[in-house]
């Protein structure tokens, strides 16, 4: 068997580890001996490691990442890529969203988004010397304008968190100082690990296969398939020999009432009323489950209420804004937003790449910090991004009940589009986690009454499973259509505020999108 830490792996994890190791060996990467040989032409493979919440997928991914790193494989983090070496073998760990990538980074795995790996940053030559030094590719440089103490701070940061932008920020530099633009990736990489792969559609998988001859997909088959698809997930099309299932629960050493509820949904005979009784019983025994008579507006400011129906989402957002006294013609600093895509014509492709690379991709969670220096611009905090503070031309849409057109408090002619984020659909919440999660149970009851099925499973159960497993510490099961008034004012003091990159404020005249 491979060099597997058997004391911490279950049998199914060890089997999956060995299977991935065998595929990597056929690609020239020997995790046992640490040997590397050049990539063989024409070879390619896709594997899937599947399991429900808590089955140890992330633990396995992290172990494989560490083994590849120890074997000498170069880790591509998406924030900096050194000079290409002919003999190098490479690994990138990817997630569909910034929030999902940040969950992995908190566990010591330098994950990045799929968008970020499709494009590579162009560094200012002066500051690229620092990046090369931190990455171990060059000696310590002397950089005009930076003291030795600043370089020491950058080095100390990089030893703790392997992020070049983070290290340069520790030295007192801003993103606009060292990143001058982005370009589409030209050279392929070797191995890609993709977390939360249940969120992928076929087009994204095809894009990844162009870059990575070896892909390992980590996913949860019990989650919801991407919207506007047949209900299949990309790994469903793989043959059985390409899929490995994990079953044992690993997430917490103590029993988790949240995971107990999630796994109970696998009982085909369980009714919605029976499940609610289980939730109520768990709430009596464990504080990590809360039976809530109303929605908490304080929690909505940072973790959205999860709903099924759009009409519910819109009504809750309006109630949230009213509770905080938000005016109709402006946003308050601290209001949450969800990126709904980039609205730019083809001639502004360079700017689109820049915005997406900085985290403004469809589904990104954002906190509004205030207006920018130009009309239509806004200062934003991108949740989960390594360099979260940006300023960009925005189209912010606030939908209202029974009105076809959304209200737009302020907008540029084109740029990043946003919806309000105090409540989101369970579909859009996939890939994210929050310490506290509020699930709006009346919507799930409505789904149960509708009797809809998806991939042979009652839709309400798939919705409930995804919603419940978004909770890291506490699950709030909200049973009434009521909203509690906030106990604290809305603000941004809880966010780490860095200087906003000026390069995103002022565009060149021919690229102006305001």
CSV table of C-alpha atoms in Angstrom, one decimal:
chain,number,residue,atom,x,y,z
A,1,UNK,CA,0.0,0.0,0.0
A,2,UNK,CA,1.1,3.6,-0.6
A,3,UNK,CA,2.5,5.8,2.1
A,4,UNK,CA,-0.9,6.4,3.8
A,5,UNK,CA,-1.3,7.6,7.4
A,6,UNK,CA,-3.4,4.5,8.2
A,7,UNK,CA,-4.1,5.6,11.8
A,8,UNK,CA,-6.2,8.5,10.6
A,9,UNK,CA,-7.7,7.1,7.4
A,10,UNK,CA,-10.7,4.8,7.3
A,11,UNK,CA,-10.7,1.8,4.9
A,12,UNK,CA,-12.6,3.7,2.2
A,13,UNK,CA,-10.3,6.7,2.4
A,14,UNK,CA,-7.2,4.5,2.3
A,15,UNK,CA,-8.6,2.7,-0.8
A,16,UNK,CA,-9.4,6.1,-2.5
A,17,UNK,CA,-5.9,7.4,-1.6
A,18,UNK,CA,-4.3,4.3,-3.2
A,19,UNK,CA,-6.5,4.6,-6.3
A,20,UNK,CA,-5.6,8.2,-6.9
A,21,UNK,CA,-1.9,7.4,-6.2
A,22,UNK,CA,-2.0,4.6,-8.8
A,23,UNK,CA,-3.4,7.0,-11.4
A,24,UNK,CA,-0.8,9.6,-10.5
A,25,UNK,CA,1.9,6.9,-10.8
A,26,UNK,CA,0.8,6.2,-14.4
A,27,UNK,CA,1.1,9.9,-15.0
A,28,UNK,CA,4.7,9.9,-13.7
A,29,UNK,CA,4.2,11.0,-10.1
A,30,UNK,CA,5.2,8.5,-7.5
A,31,UNK,CA,3.8,9.5,-4.1
A,32,UNK,CA,5.6,6.5,-2.5
A,33,UNK,CA,9.1,7.4,-3.5
A,34,UNK,CA,8.7,11.0,-4.4
A,35,UNK,CA,9.9,10.4,-7.9
A,36,UNK,CA,8.8,12.6,-10.8
A,37,UNK,CA,9.1,12.0,-14.6
A,38,UNK,CA,7.9,14.2,-17.4
A,39,UNK,CA,4.2,14.0,-18.4
A,40,UNK,CA,3.5,11.3,-21.1
A,41,UNK,CA,1.8,12.7,-24.2
A,42,UNK,CA,-1.7,11.6,-25.0
A,43,UNK,CA,-2.6,10.3,-21.5
A,44,UNK,CA,-5.5,11.8,-19.5
A,45,UNK,CA,-7.8,10.7,-16.8
A,46,UNK,CA,-10.7,11.9,-14.6
A,47,UNK,CA,-11.5,10.4,-11.2
A,48,UNK,CA,-14.2,11.2,-8.8
A,49,UNK,CA,-14.1,10.9,-5.0
A,50,UNK,CA,-17.7,11.1,-3.7
A,51,UNK,CA,-19.3,11.1,-0.3
A,52,UNK,CA,-21.9,12.9,1.8
A,53,UNK,CA,-21.2,15.7,4.2
A,54,UNK,CA,-18.6,14.6,6.8
A,55,UNK,CA,-17.4,11.6,4.9
A,56,UNK,CA,-13.8,12.9,4.9
A,57,UNK,CA,-13.5,14.2,1.3
A,58,UNK,CA,-11.7,17.4,2.4
A,59,UNK,CA,-9.4,15.4,4.7
A,60,UNK,CA,-8.4,13.2,1.9
A,61,UNK,CA,-7.9,16.1,-0.5
A,62,UNK,CA,-5.6,17.8,2.0
A,63,UNK,CA,-3.6,14.6,2.5
A,64,UNK,CA,-3.1,14.1,-1.2
A,65,UNK,CA,-2.1,17.8,-1.6
A,66,UNK,CA,0.6,17.4,1.1
A,67,UNK,CA,1.9,14.2,-0.4
A,68,UNK,CA,2.2,15.8,-3.8
A,69,UNK,CA,4.0,18.8,-2.4
A,70,UNK,CA,6.4,16.5,-0.5
A,71,UNK,CA,7.1,14.7,-3.8
A,72,UNK,CA,8.3,17.9,-5.3
A,73,UNK,CA,5.2,18.8,-7.4
A,74,UNK,CA,4.9,22.6,-7.9
A,75,UNK,CA,1.7,24.0,-6.3
A,76,UNK,CA,0.0,26.6,-8.5
A,77,UNK,CA,-2.1,28.8,-6.2
A,78,UNK,CA,-3.4,31.2,-8.8
A,79,UNK,CA,-1.9,34.4,-7.3
A,80,UNK,CA,1.6,33.9,-8.7
A,81,UNK,CA,3.2,31.5,-11.2
A,82,UNK,CA,7.0,31.5,-11.5
A,83,UNK,CA,9.1,30.8,-14.6
A,84,UNK,CA,8.1,27.6,-16.3
A,85,UNK,CA,10.6,24.8,-15.8
A,86,UNK,CA,10.7,22.0,-18.4
A,87,UNK,CA,11.0,19.3,-15.7
A,88,UNK,CA,8.3,20.6,-13.4
A,89,UNK,CA,5.1,18.8,-12.5
A,90,UNK,CA,2.3,20.9,-11.2
A,91,UNK,CA,-0.9,20.7,-9.1
A,92,UNK,CA,-3.7,23.2,-8.7
A,93,UNK,CA,-6.5,22.9,-6.1
A,94,UNK,CA,-9.7,24.5,-7.3
A,95,UNK,CA,-13.2,25.4,-6.1
A,96,UNK,CA,-16.1,26.9,-8.0
A,97,UNK,CA,-16.4,29.9,-5.6
A,98,UNK,CA,-14.2,32.1,-3.4
A,99,UNK,CA,-16.0,31.0,-0.3
A,100,UNK,CA,-15.4,27.3,-1.1
A,101,UNK,CA,-11.8,28.0,-1.8
A,102,UNK,CA,-11.4,30.0,1.4
A,103,UNK,CA,-12.7,26.9,3.4
A,104,UNK,CA,-9.8,24.9,2.0
A,105,UNK,CA,-7.3,27.7,2.6
A,106,UNK,CA,-8.3,27.8,6.3
A,107,UNK,CA,-7.2,24.1,6.4
A,108,UNK,CA,-3.8,24.9,5.0
A,109,UNK,CA,-4.6,24.0,1.3
A,110,UNK,CA,-3.8,26.9,-1.1
A,111,UNK,CA,-6.9,26.6,-3.1
A,112,UNK,CA,-8.1,29.1,-5.8
A,113,UNK,CA,-11.1,29.5,-8.0
A,114,UNK,CA,-11.6,27.9,-11.4
A,115,UNK,CA,-11.7,31.4,-13.0
A,116,UNK,CA,-8.5,32.4,-11.3
A,117,UNK,CA,-6.6,29.4,-12.8
A,118,UNK,CA,-7.9,30.1,-16.3
A,119,UNK,CA,-6.0,33.4,-16.2
A,120,UNK,CA,-2.5,34.2,-14.9
A,121,UNK,CA,-1.4,37.6,-13.4
A,122,UNK,CA,1.1,39.9,-15.0
A,123,UNK,CA,3.5,41.2,-12.3
A,124,UNK,CA,5.4,44.4,-12.3
A,125,UNK,CA,9.1,43.2,-12.9
A,126,UNK,CA,10.4,45.0,-9.8
A,127,UNK,CA,7.9,43.3,-7.4
A,128,UNK,CA,8.1,39.9,-9.3
A,129,UNK,CA,11.6,39.7,-7.8
A,130,UNK,CA,10.0,39.5,-4.3
A,131,UNK,CA,7.6,36.8,-5.6
A,132,UNK,CA,10.4,34.7,-7.0
A,133,UNK,CA,12.4,35.0,-3.7
A,134,UNK,CA,9.4,34.0,-1.6
A,135,UNK,CA,8.7,31.0,-4.0
A,136,UNK,CA,12.3,29.9,-3.5
A,137,UNK,CA,13.3,30.6,-7.1
A,138,UNK,CA,15.7,33.5,-6.6
A,139,UNK,CA,17.9,35.1,-3.8
A,140,UNK,CA,16.5,37.8,-1.5
A,141,UNK,CA,16.2,41.0,-3.6
A,142,UNK,CA,16.9,44.7,-2.8
A,143,UNK,CA,13.8,46.6,-3.9
A,144,UNK,CA,13.7,50.4,-4.1
A,145,UNK,CA,11.1,51.8,-1.7
A,146,UNK,CA,10.9,48.7,0.5
A,147,UNK,CA,12.9,48.4,3.8
A,148,UNK,CA,14.5,45.2,5.0
A,149,UNK,CA,11.9,45.1,7.7
A,150,UNK,CA,9.1,45.1,5.1
A,151,UNK,CA,10.7,42.2,3.3
A,152,UNK,CA,11.0,40.4,6.6
A,153,UNK,CA,7.3,40.9,7.2
A,154,UNK,CA,6.5,39.5,3.7
A,155,UNK,CA,8.7,36.5,4.4
A,156,UNK,CA,7.2,35.8,7.8
A,157,UNK,CA,3.7,36.0,6.3
A,158,UNK,CA,4.5,33.7,3.5
A,159,UNK,CA,5.9,31.1,5.9
A,160,UNK,CA,2.5,31.0,7.6
A,161,UNK,CA,0.2,31.5,4.6
A,162,UNK,CA,1.6,30.6,1.1
A,163,UNK,CA,0.0,33.6,-0.6
A,164,UNK,CA,2.1,36.0,-2.7
A,165,UNK,CA,-0.5,38.8,-2.6
A,166,UNK,CA,-0.9,38.4,1.1
A,167,UNK,CA,2.8,38.5,1.7
A,168,UNK,CA,3.2,41.6,-0.5
A,169,UNK,CA,0.3,43.3,1.4
A,170,UNK,CA,2.2,42.5,4.6
A,171,UNK,CA,5.1,44.4,3.2
A,172,UNK,CA,2.8,47.4,2.6
A,173,UNK,CA,2.0,47.0,-1.1
A,174,UNK,CA,-1.4,47.1,-2.7
A,175,UNK,CA,-2.7,44.9,-5.5
A,176,UNK,CA,-2.4,47.7,-8.0
A,177,UNK,CA,1.3,48.1,-7.1
A,178,UNK,CA,2.3,44.7,-8.3
A,179,UNK,CA,-0.4,43.1,-10.5
A,180,UNK,CA,-0.6,45.0,-13.8
A,181,UNK,CA,-3.1,42.8,-15.7
A,182,UNK,CA,-4.2,39.3,-16.5
A,183,UNK,CA,-3.9,36.9,-19.5
A,184,UNK,CA,-5.5,33.7,-20.6
A,185,UNK,CA,-3.5,30.7,-19.5
A,186,UNK,CA,-1.3,29.5,-22.4
A,187,UNK,CA,0.5,26.5,-20.9
A,188,UNK,CA,-1.3,23.5,-19.5
A,189,UNK,CA,-0.8,22.2,-16.0
A,190,UNK,CA,-0.6,18.5,-14.8
A,191,UNK,CA,-3.0,17.7,-12.0
A,192,UNK,CA,-6.1,19.4,-10.8
A,193,UNK,CA,-8.1,18.7,-7.7
A,194,UNK,CA,-11.6,20.2,-7.8
A,195,UNK,CA,-13.6,20.5,-4.6
A,196,UNK,CA,-17.4,21.0,-4.6
A,197,UNK,CA,-17.5,19.4,-8.1
A,198,UNK,CA,-21.3,18.9,-7.8
A,199,UNK,CA,-21.5,22.6,-8.8
A,200,UNK,CA,-19.7,22.1,-12.1
A,201,UNK,CA,-21.5,22.0,-15.4
A,202,UNK,CA,-20.2,20.2,-18.5
A,203,UNK,CA,-18.7,23.4,-20.1
A,204,UNK,CA,-16.6,24.1,-17.0
A,205,UNK,CA,-15.4,20.4,-16.9
A,206,UNK,CA,-14.4,20.7,-20.6
A,207,UNK,CA,-12.5,23.9,-19.9
A,208,UNK,CA,-10.6,22.1,-17.1
A,209,UNK,CA,-9.8,19.1,-19.2
A,210,UNK,CA,-8.1,21.4,-21.7
A,211,UNK,CA,-5.7,22.5,-18.9
A,212,UNK,CA,-5.4,19.4,-16.8
A,213,UNK,CA,-4.7,15.9,-18.2
A,214,UNK,CA,-5.3,14.5,-14.7
A,215,UNK,CA,-8.4,15.7,-12.8
A,216,UNK,CA,-9.7,14.4,-9.5
A,217,UNK,CA,-13.2,15.6,-8.7
A,218,UNK,CA,-14.4,15.7,-5.0
A,219,UNK,CA,-18.1,16.0,-4.7
A,220,UNK,CA,-21.3,15.2,-2.8
A,221,UNK,CA,-23.9,13.3,-4.9
A,222,UNK,CA,-26.7,14.2,-2.5
A,223,UNK,CA,-26.4,17.9,-3.3
A,224,UNK,CA,-28.4,19.7,-6.0
A,225,UNK,CA,-27.4,19.6,-9.6
A,226,UNK,CA,-26.5,22.9,-11.4
A,227,UNK,CA,-29.5,25.0,-12.4
A,228,UNK,CA,-30.7,24.5,-16.0
A,229,UNK,CA,-29.3,21.0,-16.4
A,230,UNK,CA,-30.9,17.6,-16.7
A,231,UNK,CA,-30.4,16.9,-13.0
A,232,UNK,CA,-27.1,15.1,-13.7
A,233,UNK,CA,-23.8,16.0,-12.2
A,234,UNK,CA,-20.6,15.9,-14.2
A,235,UNK,CA,-19.3,12.9,-12.3
A,236,UNK,CA,-22.6,10.9,-13.0
A,237,UNK,CA,-21.3,10.3,-16.6
A,238,UNK,CA,-18.1,8.6,-15.4
A,239,UNK,CA,-18.0,4.9,-15.4
A,240,UNK,CA,-18.2,3.1,-12.0
A,241,UNK,CA,-14.5,2.2,-12.2
A,242,UNK,CA,-13.8,6.0,-12.2
A,243,UNK,CA,-15.8,6.7,-9.0
A,244,UNK,CA,-14.9,6.0,-5.4
A,245,UNK,CA,-17.4,6.4,-2.6
A,246,UNK,CA,-16.6,7.4,1.0
A,247,UNK,CA,-19.1,6.5,3.7
A,248,UNK,CA,-17.7,6.9,7.1
A,249,UNK,CA,-18.3,10.3,8.8
A,250,UNK,CA,-15.0,12.1,9.8
A,251,UNK,CA,-15.8,15.7,10.1
A,252,UNK,CA,-16.1,16.0,13.9
A,253,UNK,CA,-14.6,13.8,16.6
A,254,UNK,CA,-17.8,14.4,18.7
A,255,UNK,CA,-21.3,13.5,17.4
A,256,UNK,CA,-22.7,16.2,15.3
A,257,UNK,CA,-26.5,16.8,15.5
A,258,UNK,CA,-26.3,18.8,12.2
A,259,UNK,CA,-24.8,15.8,10.4
A,260,UNK,CA,-27.2,13.4,12.1
A,261,UNK,CA,-30.1,15.4,10.7
A,262,UNK,CA,-28.5,15.6,7.2
A,263,UNK,CA,-28.0,11.8,7.0
A,264,UNK,CA,-31.5,11.1,8.4
A,265,UNK,CA,-32.8,12.6,5.1
A,266,UNK,CA,-31.5,9.5,3.3
A,267,UNK,CA,-34.5,7.5,4.8
A,268,UNK,CA,-37.0,7.2,1.9
A,269,UNK,CA,-39.9,6.8,4.3
A,270,UNK,CA,-39.2,9.9,6.2
A,271,UNK,CA,-42.0,12.6,5.9
A,272,UNK,CA,-41.5,16.3,6.3
A,273,UNK,CA,-43.5,16.3,9.5
A,274,UNK,CA,-41.5,13.5,10.9
A,275,UNK,CA,-38.3,15.4,10.0
A,276,UNK,CA,-39.4,18.5,11.7
A,277,UNK,CA,-40.2,16.5,14.9
A,278,UNK,CA,-36.6,15.3,14.7
A,279,UNK,CA,-35.3,18.9,14.4
A,280,UNK,CA,-37.4,20.0,17.3
A,281,UNK,CA,-36.2,17.0,19.4
A,282,UNK,CA,-32.6,17.7,18.6
A,283,UNK,CA,-33.0,21.4,19.5
A,284,UNK,CA,-34.2,20.4,23.0
A,285,UNK,CA,-31.0,18.3,23.5
A,286,UNK,CA,-28.3,20.3,21.8
A,287,UNK,CA,-27.7,24.1,21.5
A,288,UNK,CA,-26.2,23.6,18.0
A,289,UNK,CA,-29.7,23.1,16.7
A,290,UNK,CA,-32.0,26.1,17.2
A,291,UNK,CA,-35.8,25.9,16.7
A,292,UNK,CA,-36.5,29.5,15.7
A,293,UNK,CA,-39.9,31.2,15.7
A,294,UNK,CA,-38.6,34.1,13.5
A,295,UNK,CA,-35.7,35.0,11.2
A,296,UNK,CA,-32.8,36.9,12.8
A,297,UNK,CA,-32.0,40.1,10.9
A,298,UNK,CA,-28.6,40.3,12.6
A,299,UNK,CA,-27.5,37.0,11.2
A,300,UNK,CA,-28.8,37.9,7.7
A,301,UNK,CA,-26.2,40.7,7.5
A,302,UNK,CA,-23.4,38.1,7.1
A,303,UNK,CA,-25.0,34.7,6.4
A,304,UNK,CA,-28.1,34.8,4.2
A,305,UNK,CA,-31.4,33.0,5.0
A,306,UNK,CA,-31.6,30.0,2.8
A,307,UNK,CA,-34.9,29.6,0.9
A,308,UNK,CA,-36.3,27.6,-2.0
A,309,UNK,CA,-38.6,30.1,-3.7
A,310,UNK,CA,-37.6,33.4,-5.3
A,311,UNK,CA,-40.7,35.2,-4.0
A,312,UNK,CA,-39.7,34.3,-0.4
A,313,UNK,CA,-36.2,35.5,-1.1
A,314,UNK,CA,-37.4,38.9,-2.3
A,315,UNK,CA,-39.9,39.4,0.6
A,316,UNK,CA,-37.2,38.6,3.2
A,317,UNK,CA,-34.8,41.0,1.6
A,318,UNK,CA,-37.4,43.8,1.7
A,319,UNK,CA,-38.1,43.0,5.4
A,320,UNK,CA,-34.4,43.0,6.2
A,321,UNK,CA,-33.9,46.5,4.5
A,322,UNK,CA,-36.9,47.9,6.3
A,323,UNK,CA,-35.7,46.5,9.7
A,324,UNK,CA,-32.4,48.5,9.3
A,325,UNK,CA,-34.1,51.6,7.9
A,326,UNK,CA,-32.4,51.4,4.6
A,327,UNK,CA,-33.5,54.1,2.1
A,328,UNK,CA,-34.9,53.1,-1.3
A,329,UNK,CA,-32.4,55.2,-3.2
A,330,UNK,CA,-29.2,54.0,-1.6
A,331,UNK,CA,-27.4,51.1,0.1
A,332,UNK,CA,-26.1,51.2,3.6
A,333,UNK,CA,-22.5,50.2,4.3
A,334,UNK,CA,-22.6,46.6,5.5
A,335,UNK,CA,-25.5,45.4,3.3
A,336,UNK,CA,-24.7,42.0,1.7
A,337,UNK,CA,-24.8,41.4,-2.0
A,338,UNK,CA,-24.5,38.4,-4.4
A,339,UNK,CA,-22.7,38.9,-7.7
A,340,UNK,CA,-25.0,38.0,-10.6
A,341,UNK,CA,-22.3,38.2,-13.3
A,342,UNK,CA,-20.4,40.7,-15.3
A,343,UNK,CA,-22.3,42.9,-17.8
A,344,UNK,CA,-19.6,44.0,-20.3
A,345,UNK,CA,-19.4,44.0,-24.1
A,346,UNK,CA,-16.7,41.9,-25.8
A,347,UNK,CA,-14.4,44.8,-26.4
A,348,UNK,CA,-14.0,45.1,-22.6
A,349,UNK,CA,-12.7,41.5,-22.3
A,350,UNK,CA,-9.6,42.7,-20.4
A,351,UNK,CA,-11.7,44.3,-17.8
A,352,UNK,CA,-13.9,41.3,-17.5
A,353,UNK,CA,-10.9,39.1,-16.8
A,354,UNK,CA,-9.6,41.6,-14.2
A,355,UNK,CA,-12.9,41.6,-12.3
A,356,UNK,CA,-13.4,37.9,-12.4
A,357,UNK,CA,-9.8,37.3,-11.3
A,358,UNK,CA,-10.3,39.5,-8.3
A,359,UNK,CA,-13.3,37.4,-7.2
A,360,UNK,CA,-16.3,39.1,-8.9
A,361,UNK,CA,-17.7,35.9,-10.4
A,362,UNK,CA,-21.3,34.8,-10.6
A,363,UNK,CA,-22.4,33.7,-7.1
A,364,UNK,CA,-19.6,35.6,-5.2
A,365,UNK,CA,-20.7,36.9,-1.8
A,366,UNK,CA,-19.9,40.6,-1.3
A,367,UNK,CA,-20.4,43.2,1.4
A,368,UNK,CA,-21.1,46.8,0.3
A,369,UNK,CA,-18.6,49.2,1.9
A,370,UNK,CA,-19.7,52.5,0.3
A,371,UNK,CA,-19.7,54.5,-3.0
A,372,UNK,CA,-16.6,54.7,-5.1
A,373,UNK,CA,-14.9,57.9,-6.3
A,374,UNK,CA,-16.9,57.9,-9.6
A,375,UNK,CA,-20.6,57.7,-10.2
A,376,UNK,CA,-21.8,54.2,-10.5
A,377,UNK,CA,-18.7,52.8,-8.7
A,378,UNK,CA,-18.8,51.0,-5.4
A,379,UNK,CA,-16.3,49.8,-2.8
A,380,UNK,CA,-16.7,46.2,-2.0
A,381,UNK,CA,-15.5,43.4,0.2
A,382,UNK,CA,-15.4,40.1,-1.6
A,383,UNK,CA,-16.0,37.4,1.0
A,384,UNK,CA,-13.4,34.6,0.9
A,385,UNK,CA,-11.1,36.4,-1.6
A,386,UNK,CA,-7.4,36.6,-0.6
A,387,UNK,CA,-7.3,40.3,-1.5
A,388,UNK,CA,-11.0,41.1,-0.7
A,389,UNK,CA,-11.1,44.9,-1.1
A,390,UNK,CA,-12.0,46.1,-4.6
A,391,UNK,CA,-13.7,49.0,-6.2
A,392,UNK,CA,-15.6,48.5,-9.5
A,393,UNK,CA,-18.4,49.8,-11.7
A,394,UNK,CA,-21.5,48.2,-10.4
A,395,UNK,CA,-25.1,47.5,-11.4
A,396,UNK,CA,-26.9,46.8,-8.1
A,397,UNK,CA,-30.5,45.4,-8.4
A,398,UNK,CA,-32.9,45.3,-5.6
A,399,UNK,CA,-36.0,43.3,-6.5
A,400,UNK,CA,-39.4,44.1,-5.1
A,401,UNK,CA,-42.5,41.8,-4.6
A,402,UNK,CA,-45.0,41.9,-7.5
A,403,UNK,CA,-42.7,44.2,-9.6
A,404,UNK,CA,-41.2,42.8,-12.8
A,405,UNK,CA,-38.3,45.3,-13.0
A,406,UNK,CA,-35.9,45.6,-10.1
A,407,UNK,CA,-35.2,48.9,-8.3
A,408,UNK,CA,-31.6,50.1,-9.0
A,409,UNK,CA,-30.4,52.5,-6.3
A,410,UNK,CA,-27.3,53.4,-8.3
A,411,UNK,CA,-25.6,52.0,-11.4
A,412,UNK,CA,-22.9,52.3,-14.0
A,413,UNK,CA,-23.8,51.8,-17.6
A,414,UNK,CA,-22.0,48.4,-17.4
A,415,UNK,CA,-19.9,46.4,-15.0
A,416,UNK,CA,-20.4,43.9,-12.2
A,417,UNK,CA,-24.1,43.1,-11.6
A,418,UNK,CA,-25.4,42.4,-8.1
A,419,UNK,CA,-28.5,41.2,-6.3
A,420,UNK,CA,-29.1,41.7,-2.6
A,421,UNK,CA,-27.7,38.9,-0.5
A,422,UNK,CA,-29.6,38.9,2.8
A,423,UNK,CA,-31.5,35.9,1.5
A,424,UNK,CA,-30.4,33.4,-1.2
A,425,UNK,CA,-31.8,30.3,-2.8
A,426,UNK,CA,-30.4,27.0,-1.6
A,427,UNK,CA,-29.1,26.4,-5.1
A,428,UNK,CA,-26.9,29.5,-4.9
A,429,UNK,CA,-25.7,28.6,-1.4
A,430,UNK,CA,-24.0,25.4,-2.6
A,431,UNK,CA,-20.2,25.5,-2.0
A,432,UNK,CA,-20.5,28.0,0.9
A,433,UNK,CA,-20.5,27.5,4.6
A,434,UNK,CA,-21.3,29.8,7.5
A,435,UNK,CA,-21.0,29.4,11.3
A,436,UNK,CA,-24.7,30.0,11.7
A,437,UNK,CA,-27.2,29.1,9.0
A,438,UNK,CA,-30.9,30.0,9.0
A,439,UNK,CA,-33.1,27.6,7.0
A,440,UNK,CA,-36.6,29.0,6.1
A,441,UNK,CA,-38.6,25.8,6.8
A,442,UNK,CA,-42.0,27.1,5.3
A,443,UNK,CA,-40.4,27.0,1.9
A,444,UNK,CA,-39.3,23.4,2.4
A,445,UNK,CA,-42.8,22.5,3.5
A,446,UNK,CA,-44.1,24.0,0.3
A,447,UNK,CA,-41.6,21.9,-1.7
A,448,UNK,CA,-42.8,18.8,0.2
A,449,UNK,CA,-46.5,19.7,-0.6
A,450,UNK,CA,-45.6,20.1,-4.3
A,451,UNK,CA,-44.4,16.5,-4.3
A,452,UNK,CA,-41.6,17.2,-6.7
A,453,UNK,CA,-38.7,14.7,-7.3
A,454,UNK,CA,-35.1,15.2,-8.5
A,455,UNK,CA,-33.0,12.3,-9.6
A,456,UNK,CA,-35.3,9.9,-7.8
A,457,UNK,CA,-35.3,11.8,-4.4
A,458,UNK,CA,-38.0,14.1,-3.0
A,459,UNK,CA,-36.9,17.6,-3.8
A,460,UNK,CA,-37.6,18.9,-0.3
A,461,UNK,CA,-35.0,16.3,1.1
A,462,UNK,CA,-32.3,17.4,-1.4
A,463,UNK,CA,-33.0,21.1,-0.5
A,464,UNK,CA,-33.0,20.3,3.2
A,465,UNK,CA,-29.7,18.3,2.9
A,466,UNK,CA,-27.9,21.1,1.1
A,467,UNK,CA,-29.2,23.8,3.4
A,468,UNK,CA,-28.4,21.9,6.6
A,469,UNK,CA,-24.9,21.1,5.6
A,470,UNK,CA,-24.1,24.7,5.0
A,471,UNK,CA,-23.9,25.1,8.8
A,472,UNK,CA,-20.5,24.8,10.4
A,473,UNK,CA,-21.5,25.3,14.0
A,474,UNK,CA,-25.2,26.1,14.4
A,475,UNK,CA,-28.4,25.4,12.5
A,476,UNK,CA,-31.4,27.7,12.9
A,477,UNK,CA,-34.6,26.0,11.7
A,478,UNK,CA,-37.0,29.0,11.2
A,479,UNK,CA,-40.6,27.8,11.3
A,480,UNK,CA,-42.6,31.1,11.0
A,481,UNK,CA,-42.7,33.9,8.4
A,482,UNK,CA,-41.6,36.5,10.9
A,483,UNK,CA,-38.5,38.8,11.2
A,484,UNK,CA,-36.9,39.8,14.5
A,485,UNK,CA,-35.7,43.5,14.6
A,486,UNK,CA,-31.9,43.9,14.7
A,487,UNK,CA,-30.1,44.2,18.0
A,488,UNK,CA,-27.0,45.9,16.5
A,489,UNK,CA,-26.7,48.5,13.7
A,490,UNK,CA,-25.5,47.5,10.3
A,491,UNK,CA,-21.8,48.3,9.7
A,492,UNK,CA,-18.4,47.1,8.3
A,493,UNK,CA,-16.3,47.1,11.5
A,494,UNK,CA,-16.1,43.3,11.5
A,495,UNK,CA,-14.3,43.3,8.1
A,496,UNK,CA,-10.6,43.6,7.6
A,497,UNK,CA,-10.3,46.8,5.7
A,498,UNK,CA,-7.3,47.3,3.4
A,499,UNK,CA,-6.7,50.1,0.9
A,500,UNK,CA,-8.8,49.7,-2.2
A,501,UNK,CA,-6.6,49.0,-5.3
A,502,UNK,CA,-6.7,52.3,-7.3
A,503,UNK,CA,-6.2,50.4,-10.5
A,504,UNK,CA,-9.9,49.3,-10.2
A,505,UNK,CA,-11.1,52.8,-9.5
A,506,UNK,CA,-9.6,54.5,-12.5
A,507,UNK,CA,-9.6,52.7,-15.8
A,508,UNK,CA,-7.9,53.9,-19.0
A,509,UNK,CA,-10.2,56.1,-21.1
A,510,UNK,CA,-10.6,53.4,-23.8
A,511,UNK,CA,-11.6,50.8,-21.1
A,512,UNK,CA,-14.0,53.0,-19.1
A,513,UNK,CA,-17.1,51.2,-18.1
A,514,UNK,CA,-18.7,53.9,-16.0
